[in-house]
Short mmCIF file of C-alpha atoms in Angstrom, two decimals:
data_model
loop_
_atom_site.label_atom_id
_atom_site.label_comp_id
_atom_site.label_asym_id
_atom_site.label_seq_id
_atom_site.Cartn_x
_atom_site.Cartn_y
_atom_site.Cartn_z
CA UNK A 96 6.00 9.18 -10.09
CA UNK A 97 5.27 9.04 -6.45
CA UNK A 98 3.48 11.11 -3.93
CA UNK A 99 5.52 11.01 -0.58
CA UNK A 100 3.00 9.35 1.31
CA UNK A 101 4.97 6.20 2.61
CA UNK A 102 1.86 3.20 2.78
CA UNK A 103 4.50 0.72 4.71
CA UNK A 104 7.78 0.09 6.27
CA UNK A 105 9.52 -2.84 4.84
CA UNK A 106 12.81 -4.14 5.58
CA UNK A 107 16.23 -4.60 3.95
CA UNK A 108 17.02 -8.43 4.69
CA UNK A 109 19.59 -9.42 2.71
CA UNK A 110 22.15 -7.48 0.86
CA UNK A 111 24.38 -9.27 -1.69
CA UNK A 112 27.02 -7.63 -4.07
CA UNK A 113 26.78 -7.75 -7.84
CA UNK A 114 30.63 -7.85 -8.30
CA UNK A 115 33.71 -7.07 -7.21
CA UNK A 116 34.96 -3.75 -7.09
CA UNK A 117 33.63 -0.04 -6.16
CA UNK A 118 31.77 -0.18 -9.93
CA UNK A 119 29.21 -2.80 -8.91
CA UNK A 120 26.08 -2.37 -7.11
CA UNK A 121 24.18 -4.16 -4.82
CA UNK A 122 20.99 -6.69 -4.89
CA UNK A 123 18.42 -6.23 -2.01
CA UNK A 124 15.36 -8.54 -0.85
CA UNK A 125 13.32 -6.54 0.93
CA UNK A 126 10.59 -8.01 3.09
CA UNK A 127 7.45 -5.83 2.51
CA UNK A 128 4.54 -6.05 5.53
CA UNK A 129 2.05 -8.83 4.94
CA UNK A 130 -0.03 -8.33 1.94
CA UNK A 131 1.18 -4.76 1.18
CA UNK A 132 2.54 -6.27 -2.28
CA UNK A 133 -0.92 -7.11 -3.60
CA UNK A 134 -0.93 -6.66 -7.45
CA UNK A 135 2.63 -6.12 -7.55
CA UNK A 136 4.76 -7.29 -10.86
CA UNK A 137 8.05 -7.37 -11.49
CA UNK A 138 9.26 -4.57 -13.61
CA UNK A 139 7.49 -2.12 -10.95
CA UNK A 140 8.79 0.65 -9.70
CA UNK A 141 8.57 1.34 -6.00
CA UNK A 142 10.46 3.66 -4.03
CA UNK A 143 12.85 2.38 -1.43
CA UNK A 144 13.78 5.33 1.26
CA UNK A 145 12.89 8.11 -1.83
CA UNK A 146 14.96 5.77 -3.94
CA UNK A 147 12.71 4.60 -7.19
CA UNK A 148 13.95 1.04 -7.97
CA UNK A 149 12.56 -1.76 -10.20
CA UNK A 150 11.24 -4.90 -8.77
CA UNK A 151 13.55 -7.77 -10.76
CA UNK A 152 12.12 -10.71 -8.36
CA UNK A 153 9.03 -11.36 -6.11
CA UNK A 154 8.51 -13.87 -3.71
CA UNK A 155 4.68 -12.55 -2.73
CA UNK A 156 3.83 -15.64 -0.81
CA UNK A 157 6.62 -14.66 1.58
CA UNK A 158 6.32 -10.84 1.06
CA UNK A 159 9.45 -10.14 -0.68
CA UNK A 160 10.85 -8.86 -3.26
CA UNK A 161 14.30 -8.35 -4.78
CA UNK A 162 15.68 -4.77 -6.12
CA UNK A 163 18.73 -4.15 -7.95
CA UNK A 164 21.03 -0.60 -6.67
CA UNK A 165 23.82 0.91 -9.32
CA UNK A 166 26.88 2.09 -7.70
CA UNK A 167 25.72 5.02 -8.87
CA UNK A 168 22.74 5.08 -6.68
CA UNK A 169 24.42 4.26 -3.43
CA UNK A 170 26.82 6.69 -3.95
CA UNK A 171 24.02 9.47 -4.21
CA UNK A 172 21.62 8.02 -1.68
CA UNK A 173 21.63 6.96 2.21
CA UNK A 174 20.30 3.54 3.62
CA UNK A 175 20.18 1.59 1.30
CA UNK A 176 23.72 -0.07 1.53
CA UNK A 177 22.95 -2.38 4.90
CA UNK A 178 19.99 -4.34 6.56
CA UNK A 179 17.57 -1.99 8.22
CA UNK A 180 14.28 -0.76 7.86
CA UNK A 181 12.94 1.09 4.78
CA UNK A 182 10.10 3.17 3.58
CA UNK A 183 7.91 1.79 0.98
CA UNK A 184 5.39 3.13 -1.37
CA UNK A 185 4.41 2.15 -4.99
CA UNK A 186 4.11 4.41 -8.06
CA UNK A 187 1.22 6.69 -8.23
CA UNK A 188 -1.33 5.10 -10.85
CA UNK A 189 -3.41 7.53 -13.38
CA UNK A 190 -6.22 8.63 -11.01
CA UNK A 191 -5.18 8.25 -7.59
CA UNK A 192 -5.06 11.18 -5.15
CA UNK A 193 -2.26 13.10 -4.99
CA UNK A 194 -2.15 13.39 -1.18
CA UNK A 195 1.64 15.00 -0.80
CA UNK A 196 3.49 16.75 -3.91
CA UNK A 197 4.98 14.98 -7.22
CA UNK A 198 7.92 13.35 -6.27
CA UNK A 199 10.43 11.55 -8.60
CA UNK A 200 12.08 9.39 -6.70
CA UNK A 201 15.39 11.19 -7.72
CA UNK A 202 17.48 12.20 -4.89
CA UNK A 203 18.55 14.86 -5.44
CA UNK A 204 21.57 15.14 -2.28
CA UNK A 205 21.78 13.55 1.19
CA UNK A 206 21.42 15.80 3.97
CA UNK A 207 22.19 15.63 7.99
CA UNK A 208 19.84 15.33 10.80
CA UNK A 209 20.78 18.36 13.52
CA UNK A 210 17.75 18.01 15.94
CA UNK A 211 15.45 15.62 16.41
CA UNK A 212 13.13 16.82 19.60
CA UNK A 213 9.49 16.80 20.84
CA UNK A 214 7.27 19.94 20.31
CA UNK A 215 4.53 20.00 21.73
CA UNK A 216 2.41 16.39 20.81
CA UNK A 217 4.40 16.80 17.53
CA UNK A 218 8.32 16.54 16.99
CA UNK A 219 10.24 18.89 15.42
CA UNK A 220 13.11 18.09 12.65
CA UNK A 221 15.99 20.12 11.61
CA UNK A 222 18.50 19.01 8.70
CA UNK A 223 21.25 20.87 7.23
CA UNK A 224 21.39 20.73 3.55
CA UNK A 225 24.36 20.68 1.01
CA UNK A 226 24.18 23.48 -1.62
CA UNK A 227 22.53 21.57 -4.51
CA UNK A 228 19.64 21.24 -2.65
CA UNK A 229 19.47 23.93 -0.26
CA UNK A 230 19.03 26.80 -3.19
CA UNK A 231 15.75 25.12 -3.86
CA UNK A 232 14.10 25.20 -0.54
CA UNK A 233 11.68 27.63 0.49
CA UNK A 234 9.42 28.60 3.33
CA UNK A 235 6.16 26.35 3.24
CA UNK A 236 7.59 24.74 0.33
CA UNK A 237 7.99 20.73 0.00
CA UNK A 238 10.81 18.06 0.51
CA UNK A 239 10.45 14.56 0.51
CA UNK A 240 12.70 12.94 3.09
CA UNK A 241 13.66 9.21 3.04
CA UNK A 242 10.43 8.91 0.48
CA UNK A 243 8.09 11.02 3.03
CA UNK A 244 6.46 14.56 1.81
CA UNK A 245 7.15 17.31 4.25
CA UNK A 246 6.64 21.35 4.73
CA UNK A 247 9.43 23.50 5.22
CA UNK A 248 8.93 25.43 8.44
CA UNK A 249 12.21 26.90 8.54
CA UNK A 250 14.93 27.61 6.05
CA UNK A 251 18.38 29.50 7.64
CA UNK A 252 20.86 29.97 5.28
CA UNK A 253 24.75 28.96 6.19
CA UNK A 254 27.91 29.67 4.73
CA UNK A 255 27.47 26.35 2.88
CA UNK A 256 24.14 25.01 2.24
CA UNK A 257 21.45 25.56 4.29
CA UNK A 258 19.46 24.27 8.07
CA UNK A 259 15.92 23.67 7.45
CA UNK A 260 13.27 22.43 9.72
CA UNK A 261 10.05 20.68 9.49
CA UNK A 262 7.02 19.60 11.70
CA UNK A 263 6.11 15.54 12.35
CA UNK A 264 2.98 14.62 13.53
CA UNK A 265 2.67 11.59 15.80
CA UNK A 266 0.94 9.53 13.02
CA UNK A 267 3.69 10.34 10.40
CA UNK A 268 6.52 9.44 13.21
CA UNK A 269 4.67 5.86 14.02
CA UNK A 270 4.17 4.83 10.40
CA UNK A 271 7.27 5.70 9.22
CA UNK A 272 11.22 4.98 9.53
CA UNK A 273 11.87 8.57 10.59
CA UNK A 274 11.12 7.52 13.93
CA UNK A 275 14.61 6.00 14.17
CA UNK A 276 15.98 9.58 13.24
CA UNK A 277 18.37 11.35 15.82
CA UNK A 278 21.22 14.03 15.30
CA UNK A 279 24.32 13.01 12.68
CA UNK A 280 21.78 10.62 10.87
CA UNK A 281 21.66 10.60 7.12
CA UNK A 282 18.87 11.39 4.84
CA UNK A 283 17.34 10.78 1.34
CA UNK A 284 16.41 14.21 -0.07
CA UNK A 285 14.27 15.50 -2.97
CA UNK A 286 13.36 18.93 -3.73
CA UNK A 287 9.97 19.70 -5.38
CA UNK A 288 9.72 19.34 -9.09
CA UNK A 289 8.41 22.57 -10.12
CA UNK A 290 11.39 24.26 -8.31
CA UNK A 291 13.63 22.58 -10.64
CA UNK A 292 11.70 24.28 -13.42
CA UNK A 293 11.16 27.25 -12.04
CA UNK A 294 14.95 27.52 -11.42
CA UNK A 295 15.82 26.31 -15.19
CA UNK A 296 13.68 28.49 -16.61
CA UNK A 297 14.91 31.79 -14.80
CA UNK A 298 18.49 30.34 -15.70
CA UNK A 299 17.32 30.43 -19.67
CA UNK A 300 15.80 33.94 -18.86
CA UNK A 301 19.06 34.98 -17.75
CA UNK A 302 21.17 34.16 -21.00
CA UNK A 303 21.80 36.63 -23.83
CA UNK A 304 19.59 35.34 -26.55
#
């Protein structure tokens, strides 16, 4: 489990295929920002972008570490197919805070950046949606995007899927990757666990018993 709160930007260095053919994945170094690894083991879990992936090598004297992607994975996800930046947090431990919402690291659709403006000292984000995740998202309700916990602001439904927006701070923009954002970029997005209940259990309500 993870918390949204993004505690570094690492990059994507190196990007090397596991095999030949649209059924193979990819293997990733990733070059972390100097001692952010600390403790770190292999057989970790930390989430790349909102992606959780397992740590199958670590080279901590150089920062690094090595993650291995499914096909599967960069079929459902954004970013994490080329060199570029990436943000980075590790798994929430029994007793930290939970600064942001319960997050996964399950994406759960990619979505599409439509503005990306100042407002005000802060900067305002819009992103349209596809339908699997847009029926989950609510006003003042949570979304992690590319790994970072956000509130809804705005949801406006469209004939398929849905436009929401959210507010960034100055802090969150500097300290994470979504200050690279601008219109027709791709996202990572997760909805918010307990909507996924919520909407399974009104689903079961709904069924002759």
């Amino acid at each position: 489990m993870f918390t949204g709160i993004v505690s570094g930007v690492g990059r994507i260095v190196d990007v090397r295929p596991l095999g030949s053919g649209a059924s193979f994945g990819n293997a990733l170094t990733i070059e972390a920002p100097a001692g952010w690894l600390g403790t770190t083991a292999i057989g970790d879990s930390i989430a790349l972008a909102g992606a959780c992936m397992t740590v199958v090598a670590l080279d901590a004297p150089r920062s690094r570490f090595d993650v291995e992607v499914s096909a599967e994975s960069l079929a459902a996800t954004t970013g994490l197919g080329a060199v570029g930046d990436v943000n980075l947090e590790k798994a929430l431990r029994a007793g930290d805070r939970l600064d942001g919402h319960l997050v996964s690291g399950h994406v759960d659709g990619v979505g599409t950046v439509t503005r990306f403006a100042p407002a005000g000292e802060s900067w305002e984000l819009r992103v349209n949606a596809p339908p699997d995740v847009a029926r989950f998202l609510a006003l003042k309700g949570s979304i992690a995007l590319d790994g970072v916990s956000l509130t809804v602001n705005r949801v406006v439904d469209r004939g398929v899927g849905c436009e929401f927006s959210v507010n960034l701070i100055p802090h969150t923009v500097a300290h994470t990757t979504l200050q690279h954002l601008a219109e027709g970029r791709a996202v990572n997005l997760e909805v918010d666990q307990i909507a996924r209940y919520v909407e399974r259990m009104l689903a079961a309500g709904a069924r002759p018993a």
